[in-house]
Amino acid sequence: MPQPVLLIGAGRAAHGGYPLARIAAVRPVVLVDASAPGWARPYLSGHLAADPARESETAEAVARYAARHPVAGVLSWSREHLAVTARITGRLGLPGLPYETAAACADPAAARALLVRHRVPQAKPDDPEGPLVSAETVVLDDEVRIAALTRTTSLRHSVHAHDGLLHNPFLRQTVERTVRALGLTHTVAHVGLRLTERGPSVTGVAPHLPGELIPWLVERATGVDLVGAAVALACGAVVEVTPTRQRAAAIRFAHASRRVSRMYWVVEGEDALECERALDAA
């Protein structure tokens, strides 16, 4: 049986259900959290009861666990758990973000300060309106690969394998400078950007798997498995991010009843226009 990965914090079902199921299909998953939510339990091979908010205590608990059970890798998809995850990987000698990087990325003000120091353009509250995109990025040892671009509005995301912005040198340069400024390594990163008249400006960076089914959209449109890439990076394995599909996929959200906080529709097709029309008709 493959060695397990430790997941630090379950997060929300809407965020974690898809990637957790994908990870559990290839490796056992041991959840490190105060409790194991019902939606996650079918995908777990174990649960280590520890509160990730208590960084030192959780790192100690994981170290004791790892002394008895081999661990292949450690990952999290929550900003609030970046620092404790980095402390754990550093202690176990596993791939992951440096602790200083993780702590800075967990603090938006600190992350902005690093970007300012390295002269990376950032979106300002008074910037004119411009389209929002996010670069779904895989960071290897010395290489930054943009696997896909997600175009975003308040209620929808769309990914198109043929998106012309993938070849925009200014966007690519901005993403690479952002990664270097923050010191990101061995991670999947969600780099938010606003497209302004002055060029792309960074709106925020999440150095972990994005939520809201974006990994699903990327896989359906391009064939690139961001979840698999995140697991491979965490385990020090070979990462494959070569596109194998040339399609488009999109998702539209809608607020629902009090009992259901959010509903969504997902579509895919040969091109972005086809997906947009299908969503509008949903």
XYZ file of C-alpha atoms in Angstrom:
282
model
C 0.000 0.000 0.000
C 1.326 3.501 -0.798
C 2.480 5.608 2.102
C -0.198 8.096 3.230
C -0.315 11.838 2.832
C -1.282 14.019 5.769
C -3.940 16.643 5.074
C -3.727 19.569 7.488
C -7.292 20.806 8.001
C -10.305 19.513 6.110
C -11.737 22.873 5.109
C -15.258 23.106 3.716
C -17.035 20.365 1.794
C -17.547 22.699 -1.167
C -13.791 23.284 -1.314
C -12.360 19.924 -0.340
C -14.767 17.254 -1.558
C -13.431 16.989 -5.096
C -9.677 17.106 -4.364
C -9.990 14.851 -1.328
C -11.749 12.188 -3.397
C -9.042 12.449 -6.063
C -6.211 12.134 -3.544
C -7.847 9.198 -1.776
C -8.055 7.365 -5.101
C -4.254 7.175 -5.305
C -2.986 7.441 -1.716
C -4.311 6.891 1.804
C -5.204 10.196 3.446
C -4.795 10.902 7.152
C -6.594 14.049 8.252
C -4.937 16.226 10.879
C -7.724 18.311 12.388
C -9.631 18.770 15.611
C -12.420 16.595 14.222
C -13.237 14.765 10.996
C -16.352 16.191 9.297
C -18.893 13.716 8.021
C -18.413 14.600 4.350
C -14.677 13.784 4.563
C -14.819 10.490 6.423
C -15.492 8.218 3.398
C -12.191 9.346 1.891
C -9.999 9.060 4.971
C -7.813 6.150 6.029
C -7.149 7.770 9.386
C -7.623 10.826 11.586
C -5.075 12.443 13.883
C -6.946 14.612 16.368
C -5.010 17.880 16.601
C -6.061 21.490 16.155
C -3.968 23.077 13.341
C -4.535 26.470 14.968
C -2.268 25.269 17.785
C 0.855 25.208 15.658
C 3.461 23.851 18.085
C 1.169 21.206 19.562
C 0.075 20.008 16.134
C 3.660 19.810 14.858
C 4.586 17.722 17.916
C 1.607 15.407 17.432
C 2.480 14.873 13.766
C 6.143 14.226 14.610
C 5.096 11.512 17.090
C 2.777 10.001 14.476
C 5.471 10.073 11.774
C 7.926 8.344 14.101
C 5.632 5.305 14.047
C 4.104 5.574 10.570
C 5.971 6.485 7.364
C 4.494 9.588 5.716
C 4.858 10.343 2.000
C 3.938 14.010 2.117
C 1.989 16.765 3.844
C -0.334 19.303 2.285
C -3.079 21.785 3.052
C -5.519 23.843 0.990
C -6.170 26.480 3.628
C -4.350 29.814 3.994
C -4.724 29.681 7.769
C -2.844 26.368 7.922
C 0.084 27.270 5.669
C 2.490 28.013 8.512
C 1.807 24.862 10.525
C 2.066 22.772 7.352
C 5.451 24.331 6.565
C 6.643 23.724 10.124
C 5.647 20.072 9.819
C 7.293 19.501 6.422
C 10.450 21.203 7.624
C 10.582 19.020 10.712
C 9.950 15.813 8.739
C 12.335 16.746 5.916
C 9.577 16.615 3.286
C 9.045 18.948 0.311
C 7.027 22.086 0.941
C 7.095 25.826 1.366
C 9.846 27.333 3.531
C 8.396 28.407 6.864
C 9.114 32.111 6.285
C 7.357 31.970 2.914
C 4.328 30.184 4.338
C 4.026 32.645 7.221
C 4.203 35.608 4.827
C 1.620 34.115 2.462
C -0.716 33.504 5.415
C -0.562 37.231 6.197
C -1.922 39.340 3.288
C -0.135 42.457 4.546
C 3.215 40.652 4.689
C 2.674 39.190 1.230
C 1.872 42.625 -0.184
C 5.013 44.036 1.421
C 7.147 41.382 -0.271
C 5.576 42.155 -3.639
C 6.199 45.876 -3.123
C 9.821 45.195 -2.201
C 10.303 43.275 -5.455
C 8.359 45.858 -7.481
C 5.628 43.469 -8.537
C 2.583 45.473 -9.723
C -0.431 45.105 -7.445
C -4.043 46.022 -8.033
C -5.222 49.023 -5.989
C -8.735 49.817 -4.748
C -8.878 52.839 -7.050
C -7.705 50.936 -10.136
C -10.111 51.171 -13.073
C -12.210 48.102 -13.577
C -10.529 45.382 -15.595
C -11.120 41.678 -16.200
C -10.137 39.323 -13.400
C -8.145 36.191 -14.160
C -6.143 33.745 -12.109
C -3.068 31.852 -13.210
C -3.228 28.254 -12.000
C 0.475 27.723 -11.545
C 2.718 24.775 -10.767
C 6.014 25.764 -9.138
C 8.834 23.253 -9.466
C 12.395 23.638 -8.158
C 13.461 26.241 -10.716
C 10.540 26.430 -13.127
C 7.181 28.199 -13.089
C 4.500 26.655 -15.295
C 1.118 28.278 -15.876
C -1.145 25.266 -16.340
C -4.270 27.298 -17.132
C -5.961 30.657 -16.763
C -9.303 30.990 -15.002
C -11.441 33.931 -16.095
C -13.615 35.099 -13.236
C -16.688 37.204 -12.584
C -18.670 37.472 -9.372
C -20.710 34.371 -10.197
C -18.735 32.303 -12.690
C -15.350 30.827 -13.558
C -14.279 29.616 -16.978
C -11.152 27.914 -18.301
C -10.273 27.705 -21.987
C -7.300 25.652 -23.155
C -6.790 28.058 -26.088
C -6.936 31.235 -23.989
C -4.791 33.790 -25.816
C -3.544 35.265 -22.542
C -1.503 32.121 -21.994
C 0.909 33.568 -24.551
C 0.945 37.090 -23.107
C 4.574 37.802 -22.072
C 3.576 40.520 -19.580
C 1.176 38.221 -17.751
C 3.702 35.410 -17.672
C 6.409 37.749 -16.408
C 4.127 39.072 -13.670
C 3.337 35.550 -12.481
C 6.995 34.538 -12.470
C 8.040 37.673 -10.593
C 5.292 37.048 -8.041
C 6.452 33.493 -7.444
C 10.069 34.612 -7.006
C 9.153 37.545 -4.756
C 7.230 35.313 -2.359
C 9.791 32.504 -2.476
C 7.291 29.845 -3.572
C 8.622 26.333 -4.163
C 7.114 22.867 -4.564
C 3.529 24.039 -4.700
C 0.460 24.636 -6.777
C -0.398 28.341 -6.622
C -3.478 30.374 -7.517
C -2.230 33.819 -8.621
C -5.046 36.361 -8.941
C -4.626 39.161 -11.481
C -6.550 42.172 -12.737
C -5.952 43.148 -16.361
C -5.546 46.928 -16.419
C -4.483 49.415 -19.077
C -1.033 49.424 -17.458
C -0.781 45.648 -17.626
C -1.536 42.748 -15.247
C -1.652 43.607 -11.535
C -1.667 41.041 -8.733
C -4.807 40.874 -6.592
C -3.711 38.027 -4.335
C -1.829 34.747 -4.128
C -2.906 31.426 -2.622
C 0.026 28.963 -2.627
C -2.238 25.936 -2.495
C -4.993 24.270 -4.506
C -7.765 26.728 -5.385
C -11.350 26.095 -4.381
C -14.726 26.506 -6.117
C -14.064 23.518 -8.420
C -11.318 25.340 -10.321
C -9.116 22.196 -10.365
C -12.050 20.342 -11.945
C -12.431 23.035 -14.614
C -8.711 22.947 -15.395
C -8.739 19.177 -15.788
C -11.852 19.145 -17.962
C -10.501 21.884 -20.236
C -6.808 20.980 -20.438
C -6.331 17.517 -18.971
C -3.892 18.914 -16.393
C -4.522 17.367 -12.985
C -3.761 20.105 -10.423
C -4.712 17.811 -7.548
C -2.307 15.145 -8.776
C 0.377 17.791 -9.212
C -0.103 19.029 -5.637
C 0.193 15.494 -4.253
C 3.254 14.721 -6.388
C 4.954 17.934 -5.251
C 4.200 17.151 -1.608
C 5.637 13.652 -1.990
C 8.709 14.624 -4.011
C 7.472 12.665 -7.027
C 7.587 13.502 -10.728
C 5.024 16.121 -11.705
C 3.172 15.942 -15.018
C 1.539 19.142 -16.243
C 1.485 18.595 -20.015
C -1.965 19.486 -21.456
C -3.801 16.569 -23.036
C -7.121 18.257 -23.894
C -8.074 21.350 -25.885
C -11.511 22.224 -24.598
C -13.315 24.744 -22.403
C -15.171 24.353 -19.113
C -17.139 26.791 -16.978
C -19.106 26.968 -13.753
C -21.840 29.370 -12.651
C -22.873 29.854 -9.038
C -26.195 30.993 -7.636
C -27.384 31.636 -4.109
C -30.069 29.211 -3.071
C -32.293 28.575 -0.088
C -31.325 28.905 3.552
C -30.652 25.183 3.717
C -28.404 25.201 0.612
C -25.894 28.058 0.707
C -24.843 27.796 -2.919
C -25.900 26.029 -6.091
C -23.856 25.719 -9.259
C -24.014 24.617 -12.880
C -20.995 23.207 -14.730
C -20.620 22.825 -18.492
C -17.885 21.986 -20.948
C -17.498 22.251 -24.702
C -15.152 22.830 -27.585
C -14.748 26.563 -26.977
C -15.392 29.280 -24.413
C -18.334 30.834 -26.289
C -20.137 27.496 -26.354
C -19.720 27.189 -22.577
C -20.881 30.748 -21.912
C -24.039 30.201 -23.957
C -24.759 26.934 -22.149
C -24.388 28.612 -18.768
C -26.622 31.500 -19.762
C -29.267 28.986 -20.780
C -28.978 26.958 -17.559
